[in-house]
CSV table of C-alpha atoms and ligand atoms in Angstrom, one decimal:
chain,number,residue,atom,x,y,z
A,143,MET,CA,-16.8,-2.1,1.8
A,144,LYS,CA,-15.3,-0.8,-1.2
A,145,THR,CA,-12.5,1.8,-0.6
A,146,VAL,CA,-9.1,-0.1,2.2
A,147,ALA,CA,-6.5,1.1,2.6
A,148,VAL,CA,-3.7,-0.9,4.2
A,149,VAL,CA,-1.2,0.6,5.9
A,150,GLY,CA,2.0,-1.1,8.4
A,151,ILE,CA,2.7,0.8,12.0
A,152,GLN,CA,5.8,-0.5,12.8
A,153,TRP,CA,8.6,0.9,10.7
A,154,GLY,CA,8.3,-1.3,8.2
A,155,ASP,CA,8.6,-4.9,6.3
A,156,GLU,CA,5.5,-5.3,8.5
A,157,GLY,CA,4.3,-7.7,5.7
A,158,LYS,CA,2.0,-6.4,3.3
A,159,GLY,CA,2.0,-7.9,-0.1
A,160,LYS,CA,1.6,-10.7,1.1
A,161,ILE,CA,-2.0,-9.6,2.9
A,162,VAL,CA,-2.0,-6.8,0.0
A,163,ASP,CA,-2.1,-9.9,-2.4
A,164,LEU,CA,-4.8,-11.3,-0.7
A,165,LEU,CA,-6.9,-8.1,-0.5
A,166,ALA,CA,-6.3,-7.5,-3.9
A,167,HIS,CA,-8.2,-10.6,-5.0
A,168,ASP,CA,-11.5,-8.2,-3.6
A,169,ALA,CA,-10.7,-5.0,-5.3
A,170,ASP,CA,-10.0,-3.9,-9.3
A,171,ILE,CA,-8.0,-1.6,-8.7
A,172,VAL,CA,-4.7,-1.8,-5.8
A,173,VAL,CA,-3.2,1.9,-6.0
A,174,ARG,CA,0.2,3.4,-4.5
A,175,TYR,CA,-0.2,6.8,-3.0
A,176,GLN,CA,3.7,7.3,-1.2
A,177,GLY,CA,7.2,6.2,-0.9
A,178,GLY,CA,9.2,5.4,-4.4
A,179,ASN,CA,11.3,2.9,-4.8
A,180,ASN,CA,12.6,2.8,-0.9
A,181,ALA,CA,9.8,0.4,-0.8
A,182,ALA,CA,9.6,-3.5,-1.1
A,183,HIS,CA,6.9,-5.6,-2.0
A,184,THR,CA,8.8,-9.6,-2.0
A,185,LEU,CA,6.5,-12.5,-3.7
A,186,VAL,CA,5.8,-15.1,-4.6
A,187,VAL,CA,3.2,-16.3,-6.7
A,188,GLY,CA,3.5,-19.9,-8.9
A,189,GLY,CA,7.4,-20.5,-7.8
A,190,ASP,CA,8.8,-17.7,-9.8
A,191,LYS,CA,9.6,-14.5,-6.9
A,192,PHE,CA,8.9,-10.9,-7.7
A,193,ILE,CA,10.1,-7.7,-5.7
A,194,LEU,CA,8.0,-5.5,-6.5
A,195,ARG,CA,8.9,-1.1,-5.7
A,196,LEU,CA,7.1,0.6,-6.8
A,197,ILE,CA,4.0,-1.2,-9.6
A,198,PRO,CA,0.8,-2.1,-6.5
A,199,SER,CA,1.2,-5.9,-6.0
A,200,GLY,CA,-2.5,-6.2,-8.3
A,201,ALA,CA,0.3,-6.5,-10.9
A,202,LEU,CA,0.0,-10.0,-10.2
A,203,LEU,CA,-3.0,-11.0,-10.5
A,204,ARG,CA,-4.3,-10.2,-14.7
A,205,GLU,CA,-7.5,-7.7,-14.1
A,206,LYS,CA,-6.7,-5.5,-12.4
A,207,VAL,CA,-5.9,-2.4,-12.8
A,208,CYS,CA,-2.7,-0.3,-10.7
A,209,VAL,CA,-2.0,2.6,-10.2
A,210,LEU,CA,0.9,5.3,-9.4
A,211,GLY,CA,-0.3,8.2,-7.1
A,212,ASN,CA,0.2,11.9,-7.8
A,213,GLY,CA,2.2,11.2,-3.9
A,214,MET,CA,4.7,8.7,-5.3
A,215,VAL,CA,8.2,10.3,-5.7
A,216,VAL,CA,8.8,7.5,-9.3
A,217,ASP,CA,12.4,6.3,-11.2
A,218,PRO,CA,11.6,6.2,-14.1
A,219,VAL,CA,14.4,4.1,-14.6
A,220,ALA,CA,13.5,1.6,-11.9
A,221,LEU,CA,10.3,2.1,-13.2
A,222,LEU,CA,11.4,0.4,-16.8
A,223,GLY,CA,13.1,-1.9,-14.5
A,224,GLU,CA,10.4,-3.3,-13.2
A,225,ILE,CA,8.1,-3.5,-15.8
A,226,ASP,CA,10.4,-5.5,-18.5
A,227,ASP,CA,10.6,-7.9,-15.5
A,228,LEU,CA,6.8,-8.3,-14.5
A,229,LYS,CA,6.6,-8.9,-18.4
A,230,ARG,CA,9.6,-11.0,-19.0
A,231,LYS,CA,7.2,-13.3,-15.9
A,232,GLY,CA,4.5,-13.3,-18.3
A,233,PHE,CA,2.7,-10.8,-16.3
A,234,ALA,CA,2.6,-7.7,-18.9
A,235,LEU,CA,0.9,-4.5,-18.3
A,236,ASN,CA,-0.3,-2.5,-20.7
A,237,PRO,CA,-2.2,1.6,-20.2
A,238,GLY,CA,-4.6,0.0,-19.5
A,239,ARG,CA,-3.9,-1.9,-16.7
A,240,LEU,CA,-1.3,0.8,-15.1
A,241,LYS,CA,-2.0,4.2,-14.8
A,242,ILE,CA,0.5,7.1,-13.9
A,243,SER,CA,-0.1,10.6,-12.9
A,244,TYR,CA,1.0,13.6,-14.0
A,245,ASP,CA,2.1,14.9,-11.0
A,246,ALA,CA,3.9,11.9,-8.7
A,247,HIS,CA,7.8,13.2,-9.3
A,248,LEU,CA,10.9,12.1,-10.6
A,249,VAL,CA,13.6,10.5,-9.0
A,250,MET,CA,16.6,12.0,-10.6
A,251,PRO,CA,20.3,10.1,-9.8
A,252,TYR,CA,20.8,13.6,-8.5
A,253,HIS,CA,18.8,12.2,-5.9
A,254,ARG,CA,20.7,9.3,-5.2
A,255,ALA,CA,23.7,10.4,-5.5
A,256,ILE,CA,23.1,14.0,-2.9
A,257,ASP,CA,21.0,10.8,-0.9
A,258,ARG,CA,24.2,8.5,-0.4
A,259,SER,CA,26.4,11.4,0.2
A,260,ARG,CA,25.1,13.5,2.1
A,261,GLU,CA,24.6,9.7,4.5
A,262,ALA,CA,28.5,9.6,4.3
A,263,HIS,CA,29.1,13.2,5.4
A,264,LEU,CA,26.6,12.6,8.0
A,265,GLY,CA,28.8,10.3,9.5
A,266,LYS,CA,27.7,8.5,13.0
A,267,ARG,CA,24.6,10.7,12.4
A,268,ALA,CA,23.6,9.0,9.0
A,269,ILE,CA,19.7,8.0,8.6
A,270,GLY,CA,20.6,4.7,7.0
A,271,THR,CA,19.0,5.8,4.4
A,272,THR,CA,17.7,3.3,1.3
A,273,GLY,CA,20.1,5.7,-1.4
A,274,PHE,CA,17.9,5.5,-3.7
A,275,GLY,CA,17.4,9.3,-3.8
A,276,ILE,CA,13.9,9.3,-2.2
A,277,GLY,CA,14.2,12.3,0.6
A,278,PRO,CA,16.1,14.4,-1.7
A,279,ALA,CA,13.6,14.1,-4.4
A,280,TYR,CA,11.0,14.8,-1.7
A,281,GLU,CA,13.0,18.3,-0.6
A,282,ASP,CA,12.8,19.5,-4.9
A,283,LYS,CA,9.1,18.4,-4.7
A,284,MET,CA,8.8,20.6,-1.4
A,285,SER,CA,11.1,23.6,-2.7
A,286,ARG,CA,9.3,23.6,-6.1
A,287,LEU,CA,12.0,22.4,-8.2
A,288,GLY,CA,10.6,18.9,-8.9
A,289,LEU,CA,10.5,17.2,-12.2
A,290,ARG,CA,6.9,15.7,-12.2
A,291,PHE,CA,5.6,13.3,-15.2
A,292,ASP,CA,3.8,16.3,-16.2
A,293,ASP,CA,7.0,17.8,-17.7
A,294,LEU,CA,7.8,14.9,-19.8
A,295,VAL,CA,5.7,16.0,-22.0
A,296,ASP,CA,7.1,19.2,-23.6
A,297,LEU,CA,10.4,17.7,-24.1
A,298,ASN,CA,11.8,21.2,-24.6
A,299,THR,CA,11.3,22.4,-21.2
A,300,PHE,CA,11.6,18.9,-20.1
A,301,THR,CA,14.9,19.0,-21.6
A,302,GLU,CA,16.3,23.0,-20.0
A,303,LYS,CA,14.7,22.3,-16.5
A,304,LEU,CA,16.7,19.2,-16.4
A,305,ARG,CA,19.6,20.4,-17.3
A,306,ARG,CA,19.6,23.3,-15.0
A,307,ASN,CA,18.8,20.9,-12.0
A,308,ILE,CA,21.6,18.9,-12.6
A,309,ARG,CA,23.7,22.4,-12.9
A,310,ASP,CA,22.7,23.4,-9.2
A,311,LYS,CA,23.0,19.5,-7.8
A,312,ASN,CA,26.5,19.0,-9.5
A,313,ALA,CA,26.6,22.8,-8.1
A,314,HIS,CA,26.2,21.5,-4.6
A,315,LEU,CA,27.8,18.3,-4.7
A,316,ARG,CA,31.1,19.2,-5.5
A,317,ALA,CA,30.9,23.3,-2.8
A,318,VAL,CA,28.7,21.1,0.1
A,319,LEU,CA,29.4,17.2,-0.2
A,320,LYS,CA,32.3,16.9,-1.8
A,321,ALA,CA,31.2,14.5,-3.6
A,322,LYS,CA,31.7,13.7,-7.0
A,323,THR,CA,29.3,14.8,-10.0
A,324,VAL,CA,26.9,13.6,-12.0
A,325,PRO,CA,27.0,13.5,-16.4
A,326,ALA,CA,24.4,15.4,-17.9
A,327,GLU,CA,24.3,13.7,-21.1
A,328,PRO,CA,24.1,10.0,-20.0
A,329,ILE,CA,20.7,11.6,-17.7
A,330,VAL,CA,19.1,13.5,-20.9
A,331,ALA,CA,19.8,10.6,-22.5
A,332,ALA,CA,18.4,7.4,-20.7
A,333,MET,CA,15.4,10.4,-19.9
A,334,ARG,CA,14.4,11.0,-23.4
A,335,THR,CA,13.7,6.9,-24.1
A,336,ALA,CA,12.0,6.8,-20.9
A,337,ARG,CA,9.6,9.0,-21.9
A,338,ARG,CA,9.1,7.7,-24.9
A,339,ARG,CA,7.8,5.2,-23.0
A,340,LEU,CA,5.7,6.0,-19.5
A,341,LEU,CA,4.4,9.0,-21.5
A,342,PRO,CA,1.1,6.3,-22.8
A,343,TYR,CA,1.6,5.3,-18.9
A,344,LEU,CA,0.2,9.1,-17.9
A,345,CYS,CA,-3.3,9.5,-16.7
A,346,ASP,CA,-4.9,12.5,-14.2
A,347,THR,CA,-5.5,9.2,-11.8
A,348,GLY,CA,-7.5,11.6,-9.1
A,349,ALA,CA,-10.2,11.9,-12.3
A,350,PHE,CA,-9.8,8.4,-12.9
A,351,LEU,CA,-10.3,6.8,-9.4
A,352,ASP,CA,-13.5,9.3,-8.2
A,353,ASP,CA,-15.2,7.5,-11.1
A,354,ALA,CA,-14.2,4.6,-10.8
A,355,ILE,CA,-15.3,4.7,-6.9
A,356,ARG,CA,-18.6,6.3,-8.4
A,357,ALA,CA,-19.4,3.1,-10.0
A,358,GLY,CA,-19.0,1.0,-7.5
A,359,GLN,CA,-15.3,-0.2,-8.3
A,360,SER,CA,-13.0,-1.4,-4.8
A,361,VAL,CA,-10.1,0.7,-4.1
A,362,LEU,CA,-7.2,-0.7,-2.4
A,363,PHE,CA,-5.0,1.3,-1.4
A,364,GLU,CA,-1.6,0.0,-0.7
A,365,GLY,CA,1.0,1.6,2.0
A,366,ALA,CA,4.5,1.5,1.8
A,367,HIS,CA,6.9,1.9,4.8
A,368,GLY,CA,5.2,2.5,8.7
A,369,THR,CA,3.8,4.6,10.6
A,370,MET,CA,7.2,5.1,12.6
A,371,LEU,CA,9.1,6.1,9.6
A,372,ASP,CA,6.6,8.7,9.2
A,373,ILE,CA,7.3,12.2,8.3
A,374,ASP,CA,5.1,13.6,10.8
A,375,HIS,CA,4.1,11.0,13.5
A,376,GLY,CA,7.8,8.8,13.0
A,377,THR,CA,10.7,9.0,15.1
A,378,TYR,CA,11.9,12.0,13.4
A,379,PRO,CA,14.4,12.5,11.2
A,380,TYR,CA,15.1,8.0,11.8
A,381,VAL,CA,12.5,8.4,9.3
A,382,THR,CA,11.2,8.5,5.9
A,383,SER,CA,10.1,11.2,3.7
A,384,SER,CA,6.9,10.7,3.1
A,385,ASN,CA,3.4,10.7,5.4
A,386,CYS,CA,3.2,7.1,6.0
A,387,VAL,CA,0.4,7.0,7.6
A,388,ALA,CA,-3.6,6.7,6.2
A,389,SER,CA,-4.5,9.8,5.5
A,390,ALA,CA,-2.0,10.4,2.8
A,391,VAL,CA,-4.3,7.9,1.1
A,392,PHE,CA,-6.5,11.2,0.2
A,393,ALA,CA,-3.1,13.7,-0.4
A,394,GLY,CA,-1.4,11.6,-2.1
A,395,SER,CA,-4.0,10.0,-4.7
A,396,GLY,CA,-6.2,12.6,-5.4
A,397,ILE,CA,-9.7,11.0,-3.3
A,398,GLY,CA,-11.7,12.9,-0.6
A,399,PRO,CA,-11.5,11.5,3.2
A,400,ALA,CA,-15.6,10.2,3.1
A,401,SER,CA,-14.1,8.1,-0.1
A,402,LEU,CA,-12.2,5.8,1.9
A,403,ASP,CA,-13.8,3.2,4.1
A,404,ALA,CA,-11.7,1.6,6.3
A,405,VAL,CA,-7.9,1.9,7.7
A,406,LEU,CA,-6.7,-1.9,8.2
A,407,GLY,CA,-2.8,-1.9,10.2
A,408,ILE,CA,-0.1,-5.1,9.6
A,409,SER,CA,2.2,-5.7,13.4
A,410,LYS,CA,4.4,-7.8,12.2
A,411,ALA,CA,4.0,-11.2,16.2
A,412,TYR,CA,6.9,-8.7,17.3
A,413,THR,CA,9.2,-6.2,15.7
A,414,THR,CA,11.8,-4.9,13.3
A,415,ARG,CA,13.2,-1.8,11.6
A,416,VAL,CA,16.3,-1.2,9.1
A,417,GLY,CA,17.9,2.0,9.2
A,418,ALA,CA,19.2,3.9,12.4
A,419,GLY,CA,16.9,5.8,15.2
A,420,PRO,CA,15.8,5.1,18.8
A,421,PHE,CA,13.7,1.3,19.2
A,422,PRO,CA,12.1,0.3,22.8
A,423,SER,CA,11.9,-2.5,22.7
A,424,GLU,CA,14.8,-4.2,20.3
A,425,MET,CA,16.8,-7.2,21.8
A,426,PHE,CA,20.1,-8.5,21.6
A,427,GLY,CA,22.3,-11.5,21.3
A,428,THR,CA,21.5,-15.1,20.1
A,429,LEU,CA,17.8,-14.5,20.2
A,430,ALA,CA,17.6,-11.7,18.5
A,431,ASP,CA,19.8,-13.5,16.1
A,432,SER,CA,17.6,-16.6,16.0
A,433,VAL,CA,14.4,-14.3,15.1
A,434,ARG,CA,16.7,-12.8,12.3
A,435,GLU,CA,17.4,-16.3,10.9
A,436,GLU,CA,14.6,-17.4,11.1
A,437,GLY,CA,12.0,-14.8,9.8
A,438,VAL,CA,14.9,-13.4,7.8
A,439,GLU,CA,14.9,-10.6,8.2
A,440,PHE,CA,17.5,-9.2,5.7
A,441,GLY,CA,16.2,-5.6,3.6
A,442,SER,CA,14.4,-7.2,0.2
A,443,ALA,CA,15.7,-3.3,-0.5
A,444,THR,CA,18.5,-2.9,0.8
A,445,GLY,CA,20.0,-6.8,1.5
A,446,ARG,CA,21.2,-5.0,5.1
A,447,PRO,CA,20.8,-7.2,8.1
A,448,ARG,CA,16.7,-5.5,10.5
A,449,ARG,CA,17.0,-4.7,14.0
A,450,ILE,CA,15.0,-7.4,15.9
A,451,GLY,CA,12.4,-6.2,19.0
A,452,TRP,CA,9.3,-7.7,20.7
A,453,PHE,CA,5.9,-6.5,20.2
A,454,ASP,CA,5.7,-3.4,20.9
A,455,ALA,CA,2.2,-2.5,22.1
A,456,ALA,CA,2.9,1.5,22.8
A,457,VAL,CA,4.1,1.6,18.7
A,458,ALA,CA,0.9,0.0,18.2
A,459,ARG,CA,-1.7,1.7,19.8
A,460,HIS,CA,0.2,5.2,18.9
A,461,SER,CA,-0.6,4.0,15.3
A,462,VAL,CA,-4.0,3.1,15.8
A,463,ARG,CA,-5.0,6.8,16.7
A,464,VAL,CA,-3.0,8.4,13.9
A,465,ASN,CA,-4.4,5.5,11.1
A,466,GLY,CA,-7.9,5.1,12.8
A,467,LEU,CA,-7.4,1.8,12.0
A,468,TRP,CA,-10.2,0.0,11.5
A,469,GLY,CA,-8.8,-3.5,12.7
A,470,ILE,CA,-5.1,-5.3,12.5
A,471,ALA,CA,-3.3,-8.3,10.5
A,472,ILE,CA,-1.0,-9.7,12.1
A,473,THR,CA,1.9,-11.6,10.6
A,474,LYS,CA,4.8,-14.0,11.1
A,475,LEU,CA,3.4,-15.5,14.0
A,476,ASP,CA,5.0,-18.2,12.9
A,477,VAL,CA,8.9,-16.9,13.6
A,478,LEU,CA,7.9,-17.4,17.4
A,479,THR,CA,7.2,-20.0,17.5
A,480,GLY,CA,9.9,-22.3,20.4
A,481,ILE,CA,10.2,-18.8,22.1
A,482,ASP,CA,9.7,-19.4,26.0
A,483,PRO,CA,8.7,-17.3,27.4
A,484,LEU,CA,7.5,-14.3,25.1
A,485,GLN,CA,7.3,-10.3,25.9
A,486,ILE,CA,5.0,-8.2,25.5
A,487,CYS,CA,6.4,-4.1,25.3
A,488,VAL,CA,3.5,-2.6,27.0
A,489,GLY,CA,4.8,1.1,27.6
A,490,TYR,CA,7.3,2.5,28.9
A,491,ASP,CA,8.9,4.0,31.9
A,492,VAL,CA,10.5,7.4,31.8
A,493,ARG,CA,12.2,8.7,35.3
A,494,GLY,CA,9.1,6.8,37.3
A,495,LYS,CA,6.6,7.8,35.2
A,496,ARG,CA,3.6,5.9,33.2
A,497,TYR,CA,3.4,6.1,29.5
A,498,ASP,CA,0.6,3.8,27.8
A,499,ALA,CA,1.4,5.6,24.3
A,500,MET,CA,4.2,7.5,22.6
A,501,PRO,CA,5.7,9.6,25.2
A,502,PRO,CA,4.9,13.6,24.6
A,503,GLY,CA,8.1,14.9,22.3
A,504,ARG,CA,10.0,12.1,20.8
A,505,HIS,CA,13.2,13.2,22.5
A,506,MET,CA,12.1,11.0,25.4
A,507,LEU,CA,12.1,8.0,22.9
A,508,ASP,CA,16.1,7.6,23.3
A,509,ARG,CA,15.5,7.8,27.6
A,510,VAL,CA,12.4,5.5,27.9
A,511,LYS,CA,12.3,2.0,29.8
A,512,PRO,CA,10.5,-0.8,28.3
A,513,VAL,CA,7.7,-2.2,30.4
A,514,TYR,CA,7.5,-6.2,29.3
A,515,GLU,CA,4.7,-8.1,30.3
A,516,GLU,CA,5.7,-12.1,30.2
A,517,MET,CA,3.3,-14.5,28.0
A,518,PRO,CA,4.5,-18.6,28.0
A,519,GLY,CA,5.5,-19.7,23.8
A,520,TRP,CA,4.7,-22.4,22.5
A,521,ARG,CA,6.0,-25.2,20.0
A,522,ASP,CA,3.5,-27.0,18.0
A,523,ASP,CA,4.0,-26.0,13.8
A,524,LEU,CA,2.0,-23.2,13.3
A,525,THR,CA,1.9,-23.3,9.3
A,526,GLY,CA,-0.8,-25.1,8.7
A,527,ALA,CA,-3.7,-23.7,11.1
A,528,ARG,CA,-6.7,-21.4,9.2
A,529,THR,CA,-8.6,-20.6,11.9
A,530,MET,CA,-8.6,-20.0,15.8
A,531,ASN,CA,-8.8,-23.1,16.6
A,532,ASP,CA,-6.5,-24.4,15.1
A,533,LEU,CA,-3.5,-22.2,17.0
A,534,PRO,CA,-2.2,-23.7,19.6
A,535,ALA,CA,-4.1,-21.9,23.6
A,536,ALA,CA,-0.7,-20.0,23.9
A,537,ALA,CA,-0.2,-18.9,20.6
A,538,ARG,CA,-4.3,-18.0,20.8
A,539,ARG,CA,-3.8,-16.3,24.1
A,540,TYR,CA,-0.7,-14.0,23.2
A,541,LEU,CA,-3.1,-12.3,19.7
A,542,VAL,CA,-5.8,-11.9,22.1
A,543,ARG,CA,-3.5,-9.9,24.7
A,544,LEU,CA,-2.2,-8.1,21.4
A,545,ALA,CA,-5.9,-7.4,20.3
A,546,GLU,CA,-7.0,-6.5,24.0
A,547,LEU,CA,-3.1,-4.4,24.5
A,548,THR,CA,-4.4,-2.2,20.8
A,549,GLY,CA,-7.5,-1.7,21.9
A,550,VAL,CA,-9.1,-2.4,17.9
A,551,ARG,CA,-10.0,-6.3,15.9
A,552,LEU,CA,-8.4,-8.4,14.7
A,553,ALA,CA,-8.4,-9.7,11.6
A,554,MET,CA,-6.5,-11.4,9.8
A,555,VAL,CA,-3.0,-13.3,11.3
A,556,GLY,CA,-0.4,-14.9,9.3
A,557,VAL,CA,1.4,-18.0,10.2
A,558,GLY,CA,4.0,-19.2,7.4
A,559,ALA,CA,5.6,-17.5,3.6
A,560,ALA,CA,2.6,-18.8,1.9
A,561,ARG,CA,-1.3,-16.9,0.5
A,562,GLU,CA,-2.7,-19.5,1.9
A,563,SER,CA,-1.2,-19.6,5.2
A,564,THR,CA,-3.4,-17.3,6.6
A,565,ILE,CA,-6.2,-17.2,9.5
A,566,VAL,CA,-8.8,-14.7,7.9
A,567,LEU,CA,-11.8,-13.5,11.0
A,568,ALA,CA,-12.4,-10.0,9.0
A,569,ASN,CA,-12.0,-9.4,6.2
A,570,PRO,CA,-12.7,-6.2,5.1
A,571,PHE,CA,-13.6,-5.9,1.7
A,572,HIS,CA,-16.2,-8.9,2.7
A,573,SER,CA,-17.8,-6.4,5.7
B,612,LIG,P1,15.0,6.6,2.6
B,612,LIG,O1,13.1,6.1,2.8
B,612,LIG,O2,16.1,5.3,2.2
B,612,LIG,O3,14.4,8.6,3.0
B,612,LIG,O4,15.1,5.8,4.7
B,612,LIG,C1,15.0,6.4,5.6
B,612,LIG,C2,14.7,5.9,6.9
B,612,LIG,O5,12.9,3.9,6.3
B,612,LIG,C3,15.6,4.6,6.6
B,612,LIG,O6,16.1,3.6,8.4
B,612,LIG,C4,15.2,3.2,5.6
B,612,LIG,O7,15.5,2.6,6.1
B,612,LIG,C5,14.0,2.7,6.4
B,612,LIG,N1,12.9,3.0,5.0
B,612,LIG,C6,12.8,3.4,3.9
B,612,LIG,N2,11.9,2.7,2.9
B,612,LIG,C7,11.5,1.3,4.2
B,612,LIG,C8,10.5,0.3,3.8
B,612,LIG,O8,10.0,0.2,3.4
B,612,LIG,N3,11.0,-0.9,5.3
B,612,LIG,C9,11.2,-0.2,6.0
B,612,LIG,N4,12.4,0.7,6.0
B,612,LIG,C10,12.2,2.1,5.2
B,613,LIG,MG1,9.1,-4.5,2.4
């Protein structure tokens, strides 16, 4: 298969970075198609640690082309910071290797200001956003007030629109959110500099991808966040502001549905989420604390401790359906070592009625009682395993049960942080 999308099937942070990195070796082009720097993929290569928020993981493989698709919202200053950091560490991205869609939207300082003060304003009803202005930037996109990379081409009209937006947003910050306003001149000046540096990267990325696919090149679409954070199919309103499901590949990159060969879903062997909102299989107390420590479950975008829970098969089934998954990769299995017994949430009970996937009407999610199935754990170190046979029988049985419950092929299993600590049962690019 030539074109593959990777999506998170939980609440983000499923360990997509590592799987994308592994698959990027087989791709010519790696594409981000939604979200912004609210995403964060941590990669360790040659002893250096990289946190990529906007630039696809392909940046660390020297011959790959990275694309920021039209569906993204991009903070230009954050993007330049990432480009510079990569360059310092020996991974220069010239315009031949980094293509930014003219149609991607710009995240501006007033978006961040609104995001943060709105969260403060919401008090107990806060979403727990990353505070990077993502929601307000998508709002401007939908209300047709947004600024795009395309607007940068003509500096005068851009500056005019920018000043008008700053004025309007400041009025909102002041009057509605009772918050500090953002000063116009430093933003205008910063954008003038950013513009000069970014113009060479602008590209009709949809046409570029279409040409590449017709020419037989391999393309990897790197999803950000996770299905349960999807604006339509997640736990609204405790979601991010973009579609994170696989169908976002098309609207967010400009290729058609027939051009995508397979979707690989990524799930942890357990579950985490940051921010507020329903989480039926959440666990608490010392067990949750030890999984958090063992799995280093602290947000890479914000440093917040993540909430911890058992694997939830109802969430997984929902995600299999809305993403049309070809297969599933289970990450961080090694984190469960030493926990005995293990629980799997196999469905929900709502006032005596059993649900195997999301109950109709997400309002029910607050009331569901998770139904658990118990499985024996294991004590052996898994990090050296490279085939299923290297795993202790209990770990194998746990994986087989997850695959059974989700109904899709088990394609990969992560057994440690390192790139090589992965069991590959099926690689979509080789199928
Ligand atoms: P926003 O995307 O910053 O608006 O945040 C909305 C919700 O999505 C919050 O609960 C965030 O913690 C969550 N979120 C956004 N991006 C990610 C991610 O990449 N991983 C995990 N959670 C995320
Ligand atoms: Mg992350």
